[in-house]
Amino acid sequence: MRVLVTGGAGFIGANFVQQTVRERPDAEVTVLDALTYAGDRGSLASVAERVTLVEGSITDVALVDRLVGESDVVVHFAAESHNDNSLDDPSPFVQTNLVGTFTLLEAVRKHGTRFHHISTDEVYGDLELDDPAKFTPETPYNPSSPYSSTKAGSDLLVRAWVRSFGVAATISNCSNNYGPYQHVEKFIPRQITNLIDGLRPRLYGAGLNVRDWIHVEDHNAAVWTIIDKGRIGETYLIGADGERNNLEVVRTLLELFGREPDDFDHVADRPGHDLRYAIDATRLRDELGWAPRYTEFKDGLAATIDWYRANEAWWRPAKAATEAKYARTGQ
Ligand SMILES: NC(=O)c1ccc[n+]([C@@H]2O[C@H](COP(=O)([O-])OP(=O)(O)OC[C@H]3O[C@@H](n4cnc5c(N)ncnc54)[C@H](O)[C@@H]3O)[C@@H](O)[C@H]2O)c1
């Protein structure tokens, strides 16, 4: 099977490529990645001999047309993915998340290629902290930020291309991922690398915002399950019942580092910060038989800490610039 992975040098995409190479010896993997600040060739170093990395943008019509024409399935991870950056400058989010997805859809439409679109639970907006509800595939879209609104728009383009043009696509909306190769700008790696440096973790606001954490390998196993067995045109929600507020995450990290539970700093909250996300993954579990393997969050976090300790050369070059950027907004 010839697999084209967009954004395969980013966090989730690189883990997906590594997992695919490990578990699917028959897969021929090509990565299309623009290698923005978030993409790193080094994340694919261990599989370089089995993977073709093409540096380019998903908005490049001719390049996308050629690569899609040479593929059996396209797995679309490429995106501008960081909420804070989208508040600073939304324009690359519109280009990559909307125009890039449109460009891919036109190519898969022309070549009749199977397409899987990776999206986020953030398209649904947020839930109240005391609301027992979870997101389901029927929850109305209500995105809050330039990031989540451009992801919501890209999901709707995929749905329309299925309905109007018969494109063979599926969509998955996943909750917050953690694991190896995540950029140090993101919440968990930022705290882990601060702790490795002997600094205090930094918590947005009171830290009561709830995220539904899933290990990246469980996300990617679900993506392959959907590609193998999912119904065309369907949306699957991916989550592992991992709801925790940010304060609990910081306290667990402090415990794993042997530090005191209050050894952290509060910083200004993100504007429009969503309160709570929670995923109901019943369709994926019941229809397709997927289940997460990382069911103990603390064990998954400990393994992630081990990875960041062992791979300082991977994350160190981005650390100082990332902290300088946060310092400008007092975060
Ligand atoms: N991180 C999460 O917790 C999470 C949760 C749910 C869904 N998602 C979705 O998963 C996907 C991957 O997220 P991630 O956290 O790995 O993001 P990331 O920012 O780590 O990686 C994105 C990758 O896309 C590449 N890219 C950006 N613009 C591009 C362009 N125009 N053309 C080609 N490549 C381009 C970057 O170079 C990078 O390698 C995104 O679609 C995101 O919306 C992420």
Coordinates of C-alpha atoms in Angstrom, one line a residue, residues 237 279-288:
L237 CA -14.4 10.6 17.6
I279 CA -15.0 12.7 24.0
D280 CA -17.5 10.0 23.7
A281 CA -15.7 7.4 21.5
T282 CA -18.5 4.8 21.6
R283 CA -18.8 4.5 17.8
L284 CA -15.1 3.8 17.4
R285 CA -15.0 1.3 20.2
D286 CA -18.3 -0.5 19.4
E287 CA -18.4 -0.4 15.6
L288 CA -14.7 -0.8 14.9

